[in-house]
mmCIF file of C-alpha atoms in Angstrom:
data_model
loop_
_atom_site.group_PDB
_atom_site.id
_atom_site.type_symbol
_atom_site.label_atom_id
_atom_site.label_comp_id
_atom_site.label_asym_id
_atom_site.label_seq_id
_atom_site.Cartn_x
_atom_site.Cartn_y
_atom_site.Cartn_z
ATOM 1 C CA MET O 337 -9.179 -34.174 12.844
ATOM 2 C CA THR O 338 -11.408 -32.778 10.056
ATOM 3 C CA ASP O 339 -10.504 -32.380 6.393
ATOM 4 C CA CYS O 340 -11.035 -28.639 6.616
ATOM 5 C CA THR O 341 -8.282 -26.183 5.779
ATOM 6 C CA LEU O 342 -6.855 -22.791 6.648
ATOM 7 C CA TYR O 343 -6.135 -21.085 3.312
ATOM 8 C CA ILE O 344 -3.564 -18.268 3.068
ATOM 9 C CA VAL O 345 -5.055 -16.240 0.216
ATOM 10 C CA ALA O 346 -3.254 -13.481 -1.682
ATOM 11 C CA THR O 347 -5.478 -10.587 -2.773
ATOM 12 C CA PRO O 348 -4.878 -7.788 -5.333
ATOM 13 C CA ILE O 349 -2.389 -5.031 -4.492
ATOM 14 C CA GLY O 350 -3.853 -2.566 -6.987
ATOM 15 C CA ASN O 351 -5.460 -4.079 -10.043
ATOM 16 C CA LEU O 352 -8.573 -6.112 -9.260
ATOM 17 C CA GLN O 353 -7.712 -8.538 -12.054
ATOM 18 C CA ASP O 354 -4.643 -9.673 -10.092
ATOM 19 C CA ILE O 355 -6.925 -12.054 -8.173
ATOM 20 C CA SER O 356 -6.367 -15.663 -9.260
ATOM 21 C CA LEU O 357 -9.094 -18.079 -10.303
ATOM 22 C CA ARG O 358 -8.046 -20.364 -7.468
ATOM 23 C CA ALA O 359 -8.291 -17.539 -4.926
ATOM 24 C CA LEU O 360 -11.776 -16.660 -6.182
ATOM 25 C CA ASP O 361 -12.878 -20.274 -5.785
ATOM 26 C CA VAL O 362 -11.546 -20.457 -2.216
ATOM 27 C CA LEU O 363 -13.056 -17.120 -1.164
ATOM 28 C CA ARG O 364 -16.450 -18.124 -2.541
ATOM 29 C CA ASN O 365 -16.506 -21.436 -0.711
ATOM 30 C CA VAL O 366 -14.975 -20.850 2.726
ATOM 31 C CA SER O 367 -17.341 -20.269 5.624
ATOM 32 C CA VAL O 368 -15.015 -17.942 7.578
ATOM 33 C CA VAL O 369 -12.696 -15.117 6.494
ATOM 34 C CA ALA O 370 -9.982 -13.790 8.828
ATOM 35 C CA CYS O 371 -8.819 -10.325 7.743
ATOM 36 C CA GLU O 372 -7.058 -7.172 8.944
ATOM 37 C CA ASP O 373 -10.000 -4.834 8.342
ATOM 38 C CA THR O 374 -13.449 -6.306 7.744
ATOM 39 C CA ARG O 375 -14.566 -3.138 5.917
ATOM 40 C CA VAL O 376 -11.724 -3.378 3.397
ATOM 41 C CA THR O 377 -12.277 -7.084 2.814
ATOM 42 C CA LYS O 378 -16.043 -6.756 2.462
ATOM 43 C CA LYS O 379 -15.500 -4.022 -0.128
ATOM 44 C CA LEU O 380 -13.187 -6.358 -2.036
ATOM 45 C CA PHE O 381 -15.775 -9.138 -1.883
ATOM 46 C CA ALA O 382 -18.415 -6.767 -3.253
ATOM 47 C CA LEU O 383 -16.138 -5.792 -6.164
ATOM 48 C CA LEU O 384 -15.458 -9.476 -6.853
ATOM 49 C CA GLN O 385 -19.195 -10.204 -6.607
ATOM 50 C CA ILE O 386 -18.731 -12.696 -3.779
ATOM 51 C CA PRO O 387 -21.744 -12.895 -1.421
ATOM 52 C CA LEU O 388 -21.096 -11.586 2.112
ATOM 53 C CA THR O 389 -22.795 -14.624 3.637
ATOM 54 C CA LYS O 390 -19.747 -15.583 5.680
ATOM 55 C CA LYS O 391 -18.346 -14.975 9.110
ATOM 56 C CA PHE O 392 -15.704 -12.213 9.027
ATOM 57 C CA ILE O 393 -13.139 -12.103 11.830
ATOM 58 C CA CYS O 394 -10.848 -9.131 12.475
ATOM 59 C CA TYR O 395 -7.326 -10.544 12.832
ATOM 60 C CA GLN O 396 -4.592 -8.011 13.625
ATOM 61 C CA ASN O 397 -1.312 -7.774 15.530
ATOM 62 C CA TYR O 398 -2.964 -6.614 18.759
ATOM 63 C CA ASN O 399 -5.331 -9.608 18.967
ATOM 64 C CA GLU O 400 -3.285 -12.193 17.080
ATOM 65 C CA GLN O 401 -2.630 -14.499 20.025
ATOM 66 C CA ASP O 402 -6.294 -14.827 21.085
ATOM 67 C CA LYS O 403 -7.756 -14.953 17.574
ATOM 68 C CA ALA O 404 -5.213 -17.572 16.462
ATOM 69 C CA GLN O 405 -6.670 -20.007 18.988
ATOM 70 C CA MET O 406 -10.215 -19.202 17.837
ATOM 71 C CA ILE O 407 -9.416 -19.650 14.154
ATOM 72 C CA ALA O 408 -7.552 -22.924 14.715
ATOM 73 C CA ASP O 409 -10.574 -24.207 16.662
ATOM 74 C CA LEU O 410 -12.915 -23.183 13.832
ATOM 75 C CA VAL O 411 -10.926 -25.237 11.325
ATOM 76 C CA LYS O 412 -10.699 -28.216 13.695
ATOM 77 C CA ASN O 413 -14.483 -28.021 14.175
ATOM 78 C CA GLY O 414 -15.292 -28.294 10.483
ATOM 79 C CA ASN O 415 -14.900 -24.822 8.937
ATOM 80 C CA ASP O 416 -12.753 -23.884 5.977
ATOM 81 C CA VAL O 417 -11.130 -20.515 6.767
ATOM 82 C CA ALA O 418 -9.421 -17.996 4.473
ATOM 83 C CA LEU O 419 -6.741 -15.713 5.895
ATOM 84 C CA VAL O 420 -6.345 -12.498 3.867
ATOM 85 C CA SER O 421 -4.591 -9.170 4.364
ATOM 86 C CA ASP O 422 -5.838 -5.803 3.134
ATOM 87 C CA ALA O 423 -3.746 -6.283 -0.012
ATOM 88 C CA GLY O 424 -1.157 -8.752 -1.268
ATOM 89 C CA SER O 425 0.160 -11.924 0.315
ATOM 90 C CA PRO O 426 -0.669 -12.468 4.002
ATOM 91 C CA LEU O 427 2.183 -12.691 6.548
ATOM 92 C CA ILE O 428 4.519 -10.468 4.468
ATOM 93 C CA SER O 429 4.829 -7.582 6.957
ATOM 94 C CA ASP O 430 1.275 -8.473 8.008
ATOM 95 C CA PRO O 431 -0.022 -10.572 10.919
ATOM 96 C CA GLY O 432 -0.400 -14.312 10.496
ATOM 97 C CA TYR O 433 2.735 -16.249 11.354
ATOM 98 C CA LYS O 434 1.553 -17.015 14.908
ATOM 99 C CA LEU O 435 -1.653 -18.466 13.486
ATOM 100 C CA ILE O 436 0.204 -20.621 10.964
ATOM 101 C CA SER O 437 2.650 -21.818 13.632
ATOM 102 C CA LEU O 438 -0.202 -22.777 15.943
ATOM 103 C CA CYS O 439 -2.109 -24.592 13.181
ATOM 104 C CA ARG O 440 0.964 -26.560 12.135
ATOM 105 C CA LYS O 441 1.554 -27.624 15.748
ATOM 106 C CA ARG O 442 -2.087 -28.681 16.170
ATOM 107 C CA GLY O 443 -2.208 -30.647 12.945
ATOM 108 C CA VAL O 444 -4.506 -28.207 11.168
ATOM 109 C CA LYS O 445 -4.110 -28.323 7.387
ATOM 110 C CA VAL O 446 -2.679 -25.085 5.956
ATOM 111 C CA CYS O 447 -2.705 -24.294 2.236
ATOM 112 C CA PRO O 448 -1.197 -21.179 0.571
ATOM 113 C CA ILE O 449 -2.997 -19.690 -2.440
ATOM 114 C CA PRO O 450 -0.267 -17.778 -4.305
ATOM 115 C CA GLY O 451 -0.809 -14.357 -5.807
ATOM 116 C CA ALA O 452 0.293 -10.733 -5.864
ATOM 117 C CA SER O 453 3.272 -9.671 -3.733
ATOM 118 C CA ALA O 454 4.732 -6.160 -3.759
ATOM 119 C CA VAL O 455 8.159 -7.531 -2.774
ATOM 120 C CA ILE O 456 8.405 -9.786 -5.829
ATOM 121 C CA CYS O 457 6.900 -7.241 -8.228
ATOM 122 C CA ALA O 458 9.346 -4.562 -7.054
ATOM 123 C CA LEU O 459 12.301 -6.892 -7.534
ATOM 124 C CA GLN O 460 11.108 -7.726 -11.038
ATOM 125 C CA LEU O 461 10.786 -4.036 -11.922
ATOM 126 C CA SER O 462 13.975 -2.841 -10.218
ATOM 127 C CA GLY O 463 16.521 -4.105 -12.706
ATOM 128 C CA LEU O 464 18.742 -5.039 -9.747
ATOM 129 C CA PRO O 465 20.134 -8.534 -9.020
ATOM 130 C CA THR O 466 17.402 -10.994 -8.043
ATOM 131 C CA ASP O 467 19.431 -14.171 -7.533
ATOM 132 C CA ARG O 468 19.787 -13.326 -3.836
ATOM 133 C CA PHE O 469 17.671 -10.856 -1.901
ATOM 134 C CA MET O 470 16.636 -10.029 1.643
ATOM 135 C CA PHE O 471 13.272 -8.547 2.574
ATOM 136 C CA ALA O 472 13.649 -6.353 5.662
ATOM 137 C CA GLY O 473 10.056 -5.151 6.070
ATOM 138 C CA PHE O 474 8.994 -1.601 6.908
ATOM 139 C CA ILE O 475 11.733 0.947 7.554
ATOM 140 C CA PRO O 476 11.536 2.373 11.106
ATOM 141 C CA ASN O 477 10.116 5.861 11.552
ATOM 142 C CA LYS O 478 12.689 7.094 14.105
ATOM 143 C CA ASP O 479 15.939 8.522 12.729
ATOM 144 C CA LYS O 480 18.264 6.454 14.915
ATOM 145 C CA ALA O 481 16.370 3.198 14.350
ATOM 146 C CA ARG O 482 16.383 3.817 10.605
ATOM 147 C CA SER O 483 20.127 4.510 10.578
ATOM 148 C CA ASP O 484 20.847 1.501 12.805
ATOM 149 C CA LEU O 485 18.906 -0.797 10.470
ATOM 150 C CA PHE O 486 20.737 0.439 7.377
ATOM 151 C CA ASN O 487 24.131 0.103 9.082
ATOM 152 C CA GLU O 488 23.249 -3.398 10.254
ATOM 153 C CA LEU O 489 22.464 -4.493 6.691
ATOM 154 C CA LYS O 490 24.858 -2.422 4.589
ATOM 155 C CA ASN O 491 27.494 -5.140 4.226
ATOM 156 C CA VAL O 492 25.090 -8.018 3.602
ATOM 157 C CA ASN O 493 26.049 -9.288 0.165
ATOM 158 C CA THR O 494 22.570 -9.329 -1.348
ATOM 159 C CA THR O 495 19.884 -7.058 -2.768
ATOM 160 C CA LEU O 496 17.889 -5.440 0.046
ATOM 161 C CA VAL O 497 14.133 -4.823 -0.119
ATOM 162 C CA PHE O 498 12.193 -2.497 2.212
ATOM 163 C CA TYR O 499 8.657 -1.149 2.475
ATOM 164 C CA GLU O 500 8.241 2.608 2.893
ATOM 165 C CA THR O 501 5.506 5.257 2.834
ATOM 166 C CA ALA O 502 5.461 8.511 0.875
ATOM 167 C CA PRO O 503 5.599 10.963 3.847
ATOM 168 C CA ARG O 504 8.836 9.382 5.142
ATOM 169 C CA LEU O 505 10.561 8.783 1.812
ATOM 170 C CA LEU O 506 12.899 11.815 1.736
ATOM 171 C CA LYS O 507 14.157 11.185 5.295
ATOM 172 C CA THR O 508 14.768 7.564 4.382
ATOM 173 C CA LEU O 509 16.679 8.510 1.231
ATOM 174 C CA GLN O 510 18.805 10.949 3.235
ATOM 175 C CA ALA O 511 19.758 8.147 5.625
ATOM 176 C CA ALA O 512 20.380 5.831 2.670
ATOM 177 C CA SER O 513 22.694 8.430 1.125
ATOM 178 C CA VAL O 514 24.914 8.356 4.215
ATOM 179 C CA VAL O 515 24.990 4.577 4.624
ATOM 180 C CA PHE O 516 24.703 3.191 1.093
ATOM 181 C CA ASN O 517 26.681 6.005 -0.598
ATOM 182 C CA SER O 518 26.557 5.613 -4.389
ATOM 183 C CA ARG O 519 24.881 2.198 -4.532
ATOM 184 C CA GLU O 520 22.011 1.992 -7.003
ATOM 185 C CA ILE O 521 18.523 2.167 -5.497
ATOM 186 C CA ALA O 522 15.215 1.442 -7.188
ATOM 187 C CA LEU O 523 12.092 3.154 -5.863
ATOM 188 C CA VAL O 524 8.995 1.267 -7.003
ATOM 189 C CA ARG O 525 5.566 2.647 -6.142
ATOM 190 C CA GLU O 526 1.867 2.140 -6.897
ATOM 191 C CA ILE O 527 2.517 -1.372 -8.183
ATOM 192 C CA SER O 528 -0.150 -2.624 -10.623
ATOM 193 C CA LYS O 529 -2.050 0.673 -10.313
ATOM 194 C CA LEU O 530 -2.614 3.423 -12.893
ATOM 195 C CA HIS O 531 0.439 5.481 -11.848
ATOM 196 C CA GLU O 532 2.889 2.615 -11.380
ATOM 197 C CA GLU O 533 6.459 3.906 -11.374
ATOM 198 C CA ALA O 534 9.951 2.439 -11.062
ATOM 199 C CA ARG O 535 12.791 4.956 -10.764
ATOM 200 C CA ASN O 536 16.455 4.095 -10.303
ATOM 201 C CA GLY O 537 19.436 6.153 -9.169
ATOM 202 C CA THR O 538 21.656 6.860 -6.207
ATOM 203 C CA ALA O 539 19.988 8.079 -3.026
ATOM 204 C CA ASP O 540 21.053 11.653 -3.836
ATOM 205 C CA GLU O 541 19.604 11.441 -7.362
ATOM 206 C CA LEU O 542 16.311 10.127 -5.995
ATOM 207 C CA ILE O 543 16.224 12.882 -3.364
ATOM 208 C CA SER O 544 16.615 15.467 -6.129
ATOM 209 C CA TYR O 545 13.823 13.931 -8.185
ATOM 210 C CA PHE O 546 11.307 13.382 -5.406
ATOM 211 C CA THR O 547 11.932 16.828 -3.921
ATOM 212 C CA GLN O 548 10.634 18.222 -7.207
ATOM 213 C CA ASN O 549 8.010 15.482 -7.617
ATOM 214 C CA PRO O 550 6.508 14.687 -4.200
ATOM 215 C CA PRO O 551 5.669 10.965 -4.108
ATOM 216 C CA LYS O 552 2.297 9.464 -3.356
ATOM 217 C CA GLY O 553 1.146 5.988 -2.427
ATOM 218 C CA GLU O 554 2.865 2.965 -0.988
ATOM 219 C CA MET O 555 6.319 2.094 -2.203
ATOM 220 C CA VAL O 556 9.110 -0.442 -2.144
ATOM 221 C CA LEU O 557 12.783 0.504 -1.829
ATOM 222 C CA VAL O 558 15.234 -1.904 -3.470
ATOM 223 C CA VAL O 559 18.945 -1.410 -2.741
ATOM 224 C CA ALA O 560 21.673 -2.988 -4.873
ATOM 225 C CA PRO O 561 24.219 -5.296 -3.206
ATOM 226 C CA PRO O 562 27.451 -3.709 -1.962
ATOM 227 C CA LEU O 563 30.230 -3.197 -4.482
ATOM 228 C CA ARG O 564 32.408 -6.267 -4.869
ATOM 229 C CA GLN O 565 35.318 -4.805 -2.898
ATOM 230 C CA ASP O 566 32.966 -3.794 -0.057
ATOM 231 C CA ALA O 567 31.583 -7.321 0.046
ATOM 232 C CA ILE O 568 35.080 -8.842 0.090
ATOM 233 C CA THR O 569 36.125 -6.531 2.925
ATOM 234 C CA SER O 570 33.010 -7.471 4.897
ATOM 235 C CA ASP O 571 33.691 -11.204 4.448
ATOM 236 C CA VAL O 572 37.326 -10.759 5.484
ATOM 237 C CA ASP O 573 36.268 -8.800 8.569
ATOM 238 C CA LEU O 574 34.053 -11.702 9.631
ATOM 239 C CA MET O 575 36.805 -14.243 9.024
ATOM 240 C CA LEU O 576 39.298 -12.184 11.011
ATOM 241 C CA SER O 577 36.897 -11.636 13.891
ATOM 242 C CA GLU O 578 36.322 -15.374 14.248
ATOM 243 C CA LYS O 579 39.997 -16.331 14.002
ATOM 244 C CA LEU O 580 41.166 -13.644 16.421
ATOM 245 C CA LYS O 581 38.996 -15.245 19.102
ATOM 246 C CA THR O 582 41.274 -18.287 19.209
ATOM 247 C CA MET O 583 44.502 -17.306 17.401
ATOM 248 C CA SER O 584 47.310 -14.786 17.641
ATOM 249 C CA LEU O 585 47.205 -11.746 15.372
ATOM 250 C CA LYS O 586 50.066 -13.068 13.251
ATOM 251 C CA SER O 587 48.491 -16.502 12.759
ATOM 252 C CA ALA O 588 45.042 -15.070 12.021
ATOM 253 C CA VAL O 589 46.447 -12.681 9.416
ATOM 254 C CA ALA O 590 48.395 -15.495 7.723
ATOM 255 C CA GLU O 591 45.375 -17.819 7.495
ATOM 256 C CA VAL O 592 42.949 -15.162 6.269
ATOM 257 C CA ALA O 593 45.446 -13.924 3.679
ATOM 258 C CA GLU O 594 45.801 -17.454 2.342
ATOM 259 C CA GLN O 595 42.034 -18.053 2.242
ATOM 260 C CA SER O 596 41.018 -14.677 0.794
ATOM 261 C CA GLY O 597 43.811 -14.124 -1.698
ATOM 262 C CA LEU O 598 44.519 -10.647 -0.299
ATOM 263 C CA SER O 599 47.971 -9.583 0.787
ATOM 264 C CA LYS O 600 49.104 -9.986 4.384
ATOM 265 C CA LYS O 601 49.649 -6.208 4.501
ATOM 266 C CA GLU O 602 45.953 -5.567 3.656
ATOM 267 C CA ILE O 603 44.776 -8.192 6.144
ATOM 268 C CA TYR O 604 47.051 -6.846 8.869
ATOM 269 C CA ALA O 605 45.619 -3.326 8.405
ATOM 270 C CA LEU O 606 42.079 -4.694 8.695
ATOM 271 C CA ALA O 607 43.025 -6.686 11.792
ATOM 272 C CA LEU O 608 44.391 -3.579 13.480
ATOM 273 C CA GLU O 609 41.170 -1.707 12.668
ATOM 274 C CA LEU O 610 39.136 -4.497 14.260
ATOM 275 C CA LYS O 611 41.284 -4.499 17.380
ATOM 276 C CA ASN O 612 41.032 -0.703 17.688
ATOM 277 C CA GLU O 613 37.226 -0.844 17.340
ATOM 278 C CA LYS O 614 37.041 -3.325 20.220
ATOM 279 C CA ALA O 615 39.509 -1.406 22.386
#
């Protein structure tokens, strides 16, 4: 095994000065760069005044399996390699996890070089709870898939973070209005760029604003956690569902009422709803 390394290097998401000194040092010294689009990465290197005297490999979802083997071999054979995405931190809704998994299994040294991440920046700007959050990636384009995703996550007791694009924003907000009702949503766009914007409101309020002010650029949608009562109801539903698998209705209601602090009458009503849904 060589002492060479696969570096996971974060690149700027808007402002060129977001590049770290450590990232610059790595990008200058590696012999191979694996990237989504060689044209985009070479342009970045030119702006950073890094010589293009390296081997650039196109590494995308469609060729990830084959290129992962090649890149792991390059590191094993004595080449330091930098993995970058077009912007931001690699692997975050970008290809790369198969490569990292393979390298870890083969004993190839992997080293992350921290830097800009739209997910983290959006959370910081949103003003919504950050103690617990879930990143759910890009929102599906199809109406049903979008609605299914929102319904799947609506009762998760945490702040939700999604990526979205400007042309699909209004459709997404319309779906959010149905599923998330009056929960607060932060729409953060053009992070670290000249027209950076963070706007909060309900889905309906954001629809009204962006209908009058058509959005541009890439954006992050941050959805507040469910209201406390919604979260309690969701937790109780889960408890009931599990207990009803092995207990009578009466026993399940009694145990859940004791554990949750809710009245038996409330728990019994929820239990009947669950049974009717499964009928």
